[in-house]
C-alpha cells in the first residue's frame, strides 16, 4: 500500500512487479480509523487473491527496523508501532518503509534503475521526496530519516518553507514551486500571459502546478518561463546530489514528472554544466520513473516479500 495524506492506494503485486488488482480509500485523519481503513483494504483484496505479505509505503519517518512510524506530517501516527498493529489485525507479515524508499526499490527491481549499483529517485510533487540506493541497498542514515534532499538550501534567505527554513530546493522545484514562480512572473510581467491570465481571472490562489504545466503546453509565455525556472533548479539540485552520491542513474518521479517533456532536457543541460568536474567525468543518466504512480506500491510489495522471506507468488501491498 501507498499511504498518503489524501488516499490509501493498494495493489496486489506478483513476482514480476505487475499489479493484478487495486483498491483505494480516503485517508482518515484519526489513528484508529486509519488502521481500520488499511485493514479493510487488505481484507478486500484477500477476498479475491492469495496474499502472502503486506508492505506499507508511508509518507513519513520510519524507524530503521521498519516497524514504527516516528512522524508523518500528513498522517495521524506519532511514534506508533504500525507494522505490529496492522499485522495483528490482518494476520499477515507487515513491513513499513518510507514511500520514496519504496519507490526507488520498485524502479530498481522492475523499472528505470534496474541493475544500477548506486541510484537516486527524486519525486517531484507538492514538495520533493528522495530515495537513495548505495550498492543496491536503501540508504536510511543513522536514524532512518535520510535523504531529505528537498530541504537542501538552494537560495539562502529565499522562499519560506513549511519546514521552517528558507530557500529549500523544493520551494523552487516542485508542483508548488511551479505555481509560486508563475504567480511571481505574472505580477512582474503583467499582460505577458494569455492562457494563465484568463484562467486565474485575477485570483492568484487558483494557480496550480498542473494549470501552469497545461498552459505551458499551450505555449503561454509566462508558463513556459516558469517551467524553464523549474528546469534550472532541478538541474542545479541534481548536480549537488551527484556531487555527494555520484549515482549511475537519477530517476525523476512524482506528479510533476508527467510534464517531463516540458523541462527534463533543459534540466539535463543545467545538471551537466553545474556538476563539479563537468566535461571530465561520467554523468548520471536521468530518466523518468517507468512504473508511474504505482512505483511505491510495487517497491513496498518487494520489500514485504524480502522481509517475510516469502517465495514468489502474490504480495498484498498497502500504503
Short mmCIF file of C-alpha atoms in Angstrom, two decimals:
data_model
loop_
_atom_site.label_atom_id
_atom_site.label_comp_id
_atom_site.label_asym_id
_atom_site.label_seq_id
_atom_site.Cartn_x
_atom_site.Cartn_y
_atom_site.Cartn_z
CA UNK A 1 0.00 0.00 0.00
CA UNK A 2 0.92 3.63 -0.59
CA UNK A 3 -0.42 5.51 2.45
CA UNK A 4 -0.61 9.21 1.67
CA UNK A 5 -2.27 12.20 3.23
CA UNK A 6 -5.21 12.10 0.81
CA UNK A 7 -5.70 8.44 -0.02
CA UNK A 8 -4.63 4.90 0.77
CA UNK A 9 -3.86 3.15 -2.52
CA UNK A 10 -3.34 -0.60 -2.54
CA UNK A 11 -2.39 -3.18 -5.12
CA UNK A 12 -1.85 -6.92 -5.34
CA UNK A 13 1.58 -7.37 -6.91
CA UNK A 14 3.04 -10.53 -8.40
CA UNK A 15 6.68 -11.63 -8.54
CA UNK A 16 7.16 -9.82 -11.86
CA UNK A 17 6.14 -6.48 -10.38
CA UNK A 18 2.78 -6.46 -12.16
CA UNK A 19 -0.37 -5.15 -10.48
CA UNK A 20 -3.11 -7.76 -10.56
CA UNK A 21 -5.75 -5.76 -8.71
CA UNK A 22 -6.09 -2.38 -6.99
CA UNK A 23 -8.17 -0.62 -4.36
CA UNK A 24 -8.33 2.89 -2.92
CA UNK A 25 -9.94 4.59 0.08
CA UNK A 26 -9.70 8.08 1.51
CA UNK A 27 -7.18 8.64 4.31
CA UNK A 28 -8.90 9.08 7.71
CA UNK A 29 -7.49 11.76 9.98
CA UNK A 30 -7.72 9.70 13.18
CA UNK A 31 -5.22 6.96 14.05
CA UNK A 32 -7.56 4.03 14.73
CA UNK A 33 -9.73 4.91 11.76
CA UNK A 34 -6.65 4.96 9.51
CA UNK A 35 -5.62 1.49 10.66
CA UNK A 36 -9.20 0.27 10.22
CA UNK A 37 -9.14 1.56 6.64
CA UNK A 38 -5.83 -0.18 5.88
CA UNK A 39 -7.01 -3.47 7.37
CA UNK A 40 -10.26 -3.19 5.43
CA UNK A 41 -8.45 -2.74 2.13
CA UNK A 42 -6.20 -5.73 2.86
CA UNK A 43 -9.22 -7.92 3.61
CA UNK A 44 -10.99 -6.70 0.48
CA UNK A 45 -8.07 -7.74 -1.72
CA UNK A 46 -7.56 -11.01 0.17
CA UNK A 47 -11.10 -11.98 -0.73
CA UNK A 48 -10.01 -12.03 -4.37
CA UNK A 49 -6.35 -13.09 -4.18
CA UNK A 50 -3.96 -15.23 -2.19
CA UNK A 51 -1.84 -12.67 -0.32
CA UNK A 52 1.50 -13.54 1.29
CA UNK A 53 2.63 -10.31 2.97
CA UNK A 54 1.79 -6.63 3.30
CA UNK A 55 4.08 -3.68 2.61
CA UNK A 56 3.14 -0.16 3.71
CA UNK A 57 4.82 2.75 1.92
CA UNK A 58 4.37 5.73 4.23
CA UNK A 59 4.97 9.44 3.66
CA UNK A 60 6.87 9.91 6.92
CA UNK A 61 9.86 8.94 9.09
CA UNK A 62 10.13 5.18 9.62
CA UNK A 63 12.39 3.52 12.21
CA UNK A 64 15.39 1.58 10.90
CA UNK A 65 13.78 -1.73 11.87
CA UNK A 66 10.77 -0.76 9.72
CA UNK A 67 8.28 -1.47 12.49
CA UNK A 68 7.20 2.02 13.62
CA UNK A 69 6.33 5.42 12.18
CA UNK A 70 8.15 8.15 14.10
CA UNK A 71 6.46 11.09 12.39
CA UNK A 72 4.31 11.65 9.33
CA UNK A 73 3.29 15.27 8.67
CA UNK A 74 0.03 14.39 6.88
CA UNK A 75 -0.90 11.26 8.85
CA UNK A 76 -2.08 10.65 12.42
CA UNK A 77 0.81 8.41 13.53
CA UNK A 78 3.38 9.65 16.07
CA UNK A 79 5.88 7.10 17.46
CA UNK A 80 3.38 4.41 16.52
CA UNK A 81 4.19 0.65 16.19
CA UNK A 82 2.19 0.49 12.98
CA UNK A 83 3.60 -2.71 11.50
CA UNK A 84 2.81 -4.82 14.57
CA UNK A 85 -0.67 -3.33 14.97
CA UNK A 86 -1.63 -3.93 11.34
CA UNK A 87 -0.10 -7.43 11.39
CA UNK A 88 -2.23 -8.30 14.42
CA UNK A 89 -5.36 -7.09 12.61
CA UNK A 90 -4.78 -8.89 9.31
CA UNK A 91 -2.78 -11.96 10.37
CA UNK A 92 -0.03 -11.40 7.80
CA UNK A 93 3.61 -10.25 7.93
CA UNK A 94 3.71 -6.44 7.60
CA UNK A 95 6.69 -4.26 6.66
CA UNK A 96 6.91 -0.46 6.73
CA UNK A 97 9.03 1.75 4.51
CA UNK A 98 9.28 5.40 3.57
CA UNK A 99 7.26 5.98 0.41
CA UNK A 100 10.15 7.23 -1.74
CA UNK A 101 12.46 4.47 -0.47
CA UNK A 102 9.76 2.08 -1.64
CA UNK A 103 9.63 3.87 -4.98
CA UNK A 104 13.36 3.64 -5.62
CA UNK A 105 13.23 -0.08 -4.80
CA UNK A 106 10.36 -0.51 -7.25
CA UNK A 107 12.29 1.22 -10.01
CA UNK A 108 15.44 -0.72 -9.15
CA UNK A 109 13.73 -4.11 -9.27
CA UNK A 110 11.36 -3.53 -12.18
CA UNK A 111 11.84 -0.09 -13.76
CA UNK A 112 14.23 2.63 -14.87
CA UNK A 113 17.00 1.88 -12.33
CA UNK A 114 17.12 -1.86 -12.87
CA UNK A 115 20.58 -3.24 -12.17
CA UNK A 116 22.16 0.03 -11.00
CA UNK A 117 24.52 -0.16 -8.01
CA UNK A 118 24.01 3.49 -7.00
CA UNK A 119 20.65 5.05 -7.83
CA UNK A 120 18.66 8.04 -6.63
CA UNK A 121 14.98 8.77 -7.07
CA UNK A 122 13.73 12.35 -6.81
CA UNK A 123 9.94 12.60 -6.54
CA UNK A 124 8.60 15.98 -7.61
CA UNK A 125 5.14 16.57 -6.19
CA UNK A 126 3.81 19.07 -3.67
CA UNK A 127 7.40 19.07 -2.39
CA UNK A 128 10.41 16.85 -3.08
CA UNK A 129 10.82 13.34 -1.76
CA UNK A 130 14.00 11.36 -2.28
CA UNK A 131 15.27 7.82 -2.05
CA UNK A 132 18.81 6.51 -2.44
CA UNK A 133 20.32 3.09 -3.10
CA UNK A 134 24.02 2.53 -2.36
CA UNK A 135 25.41 -0.78 -3.62
CA UNK A 136 21.82 -1.81 -4.21
CA UNK A 137 20.74 -1.21 -0.60
CA UNK A 138 18.47 1.55 0.74
CA UNK A 139 20.44 4.28 2.48
CA UNK A 140 18.49 5.45 5.53
CA UNK A 141 21.12 7.32 7.53
CA UNK A 142 21.87 6.79 11.22
CA UNK A 143 18.28 7.32 12.40
CA UNK A 144 16.21 6.29 9.40
CA UNK A 145 15.29 9.73 8.01
CA UNK A 146 17.80 10.18 5.15
CA UNK A 147 17.89 11.56 2.50
CA UNK A 148 15.86 14.78 2.93
CA UNK A 149 17.14 16.27 -0.33
CA UNK A 150 14.14 18.55 -0.75
CA UNK A 151 15.37 20.65 2.15
CA UNK A 152 18.83 21.36 0.84
CA UNK A 153 19.21 25.15 0.88
CA UNK A 154 19.39 26.31 -2.73
CA UNK A 155 18.70 30.03 -2.24
CA UNK A 156 19.95 31.43 1.10
CA UNK A 157 17.23 33.66 2.53
CA UNK A 158 14.86 32.59 -0.26
CA UNK A 159 11.24 31.45 -0.17
CA UNK A 160 9.89 30.33 3.21
CA UNK A 161 9.46 26.57 3.56
CA UNK A 162 6.96 24.79 5.86
CA UNK A 163 9.96 23.01 7.41
CA UNK A 164 10.97 26.33 9.00
CA UNK A 165 13.93 27.07 6.73
CA UNK A 166 14.24 29.43 3.79
CA UNK A 167 15.28 28.72 0.23
CA UNK A 168 14.83 24.93 0.25
CA UNK A 169 15.17 23.11 -3.06
CA UNK A 170 11.51 22.08 -3.06
CA UNK A 171 10.44 25.74 -2.85
CA UNK A 172 11.93 26.18 -6.34
CA UNK A 173 11.46 22.75 -7.87
CA UNK A 174 8.07 21.10 -7.26
CA UNK A 175 4.44 21.49 -8.24
CA UNK A 176 4.00 24.09 -5.51
CA UNK A 177 7.13 25.91 -6.66
CA UNK A 178 5.95 25.94 -10.26
CA UNK A 179 2.75 27.72 -9.22
CA UNK A 180 4.63 30.19 -6.97
CA UNK A 181 7.04 31.06 -9.78
CA UNK A 182 4.18 31.63 -12.22
CA UNK A 183 2.41 33.97 -9.75
CA UNK A 184 5.63 35.98 -9.28
CA UNK A 185 6.13 36.22 -13.04
CA UNK A 186 2.52 37.27 -13.65
CA UNK A 187 2.97 40.13 -11.17
CA UNK A 188 6.33 41.14 -12.66
CA UNK A 189 5.21 40.99 -16.29
CA UNK A 190 1.50 41.94 -16.46
CA UNK A 191 -0.02 41.42 -19.86
CA UNK A 192 2.60 38.88 -20.99
CA UNK A 193 0.43 35.84 -20.33
CA UNK A 194 -2.61 34.82 -22.31
CA UNK A 195 -3.74 31.38 -21.15
CA UNK A 196 -2.81 31.80 -17.48
CA UNK A 197 -4.26 35.28 -17.18
CA UNK A 198 -7.60 34.09 -18.49
CA UNK A 199 -7.62 31.01 -16.24
CA UNK A 200 -6.89 32.74 -12.96
CA UNK A 201 -9.14 35.76 -13.70
CA UNK A 202 -7.44 37.87 -11.06
CA UNK A 203 -7.29 35.13 -8.41
CA UNK A 204 -3.62 34.15 -7.87
CA UNK A 205 -4.76 31.42 -5.47
CA UNK A 206 -6.23 29.48 -8.37
CA UNK A 207 -2.80 28.94 -9.95
CA UNK A 208 -1.60 25.35 -9.52
CA UNK A 209 1.39 23.49 -10.87
CA UNK A 210 -0.90 21.37 -13.04
CA UNK A 211 -2.50 24.50 -14.52
CA UNK A 212 0.89 26.04 -15.23
CA UNK A 213 2.02 22.86 -16.98
CA UNK A 214 -1.14 22.83 -19.08
CA UNK A 215 -0.65 26.48 -20.04
CA UNK A 216 2.98 25.73 -20.99
CA UNK A 217 1.79 23.00 -23.36
CA UNK A 218 -0.47 25.64 -24.94
CA UNK A 219 2.50 27.95 -25.45
CA UNK A 220 1.76 30.51 -22.72
CA UNK A 221 4.96 32.60 -22.34
CA UNK A 222 4.73 33.03 -18.56
CA UNK A 223 4.07 29.34 -18.04
CA UNK A 224 6.98 28.44 -20.30
CA UNK A 225 9.25 30.77 -18.36
CA UNK A 226 8.10 29.22 -15.07
CA UNK A 227 8.84 25.77 -16.48
CA UNK A 228 12.31 26.95 -17.52
CA UNK A 229 12.91 28.11 -13.93
CA UNK A 230 11.90 24.69 -12.64
CA UNK A 231 14.27 23.06 -15.14
CA UNK A 232 17.13 25.29 -13.96
CA UNK A 233 16.61 24.49 -10.28
CA UNK A 234 16.14 20.79 -11.00
CA UNK A 235 19.47 20.71 -12.82
CA UNK A 236 21.23 22.66 -10.07
CA UNK A 237 19.86 20.37 -7.37
CA UNK A 238 20.69 17.18 -9.26
CA UNK A 239 24.26 18.42 -9.65
CA UNK A 240 24.52 18.68 -5.85
CA UNK A 241 23.06 15.19 -5.47
CA UNK A 242 25.57 13.84 -7.98
CA UNK A 243 28.49 15.63 -6.31
CA UNK A 244 27.67 13.93 -3.00
CA UNK A 245 26.49 10.46 -4.08
CA UNK A 246 27.79 10.01 -7.68
CA UNK A 247 24.83 7.85 -8.82
CA UNK A 248 24.69 5.87 -12.04
CA UNK A 249 21.10 6.91 -12.60
CA UNK A 250 18.71 9.50 -11.21
CA UNK A 251 15.04 8.66 -11.63
CA UNK A 252 12.53 11.54 -11.68
CA UNK A 253 9.14 10.56 -10.31
CA UNK A 254 6.12 12.21 -8.70
CA UNK A 255 3.21 14.01 -10.29
CA UNK A 256 5.33 16.75 -11.87
CA UNK A 257 7.24 14.11 -13.86
CA UNK A 258 4.14 13.72 -16.05
CA UNK A 259 5.22 17.04 -17.60
CA UNK A 260 8.84 15.92 -18.11
CA UNK A 261 8.85 16.67 -21.88
CA UNK A 262 8.48 20.35 -20.92
CA UNK A 263 11.54 20.52 -18.68
CA UNK A 264 13.71 17.42 -18.48
CA UNK A 265 16.03 18.03 -21.44
CA UNK A 266 16.75 21.55 -20.21
CA UNK A 267 17.30 20.23 -16.68
CA UNK A 268 19.85 17.75 -18.02
CA UNK A 269 21.77 20.63 -19.63
CA UNK A 270 21.82 22.61 -16.38
CA UNK A 271 22.91 19.48 -14.49
CA UNK A 272 25.75 18.76 -16.92
CA UNK A 273 27.04 22.34 -16.62
CA UNK A 274 26.72 22.65 -12.83
CA UNK A 275 28.26 19.36 -11.72
CA UNK A 276 31.77 19.50 -10.29
CA UNK A 277 34.30 18.45 -12.92
CA UNK A 278 31.87 19.00 -15.77
CA UNK A 279 33.12 17.51 -19.05
CA UNK A 280 35.72 15.41 -17.19
CA UNK A 281 33.53 12.78 -15.51
CA UNK A 282 30.74 10.40 -16.42
CA UNK A 283 27.27 11.84 -15.92
CA UNK A 284 24.39 10.00 -14.31
CA UNK A 285 21.60 9.00 -16.63
CA UNK A 286 18.46 10.99 -15.82
CA UNK A 287 15.22 9.13 -16.58
CA UNK A 288 11.57 9.34 -15.61
CA UNK A 289 10.03 6.57 -13.50
CA UNK A 290 8.82 3.62 -15.58
CA UNK A 291 6.21 2.49 -13.06
CA UNK A 292 4.50 5.87 -12.70
CA UNK A 293 2.14 6.28 -9.73
CA UNK A 294 2.48 2.58 -8.86
CA UNK A 295 6.22 2.75 -8.12
CA UNK A 296 5.89 2.92 -4.31
CA UNK A 297 3.24 0.18 -4.26
CA UNK A 298 5.43 -2.21 -6.26
CA UNK A 299 8.50 -1.42 -4.17
CA UNK A 300 6.62 -1.90 -0.90
CA UNK A 301 5.47 -5.30 -2.13
CA UNK A 302 9.02 -6.35 -2.98
CA UNK A 303 10.28 -5.22 0.43
CA UNK A 304 7.47 -7.05 2.21
CA UNK A 305 8.39 -10.30 0.46
CA UNK A 306 12.07 -9.78 1.31
CA UNK A 307 11.31 -9.16 4.99
CA UNK A 308 8.88 -12.05 5.32
CA UNK A 309 11.16 -14.45 3.40
CA UNK A 310 8.18 -15.37 1.26
CA UNK A 311 8.95 -17.10 -2.06
CA UNK A 312 7.36 -15.54 -5.18
CA UNK A 313 3.56 -15.65 -5.54
CA UNK A 314 1.46 -12.56 -4.83
CA UNK A 315 2.08 -9.83 -2.31
CA UNK A 316 -0.63 -7.62 -0.87
CA UNK A 317 0.59 -4.04 -0.77
CA UNK A 318 -0.97 -1.15 1.11
CA UNK A 319 0.26 2.31 1.75
#
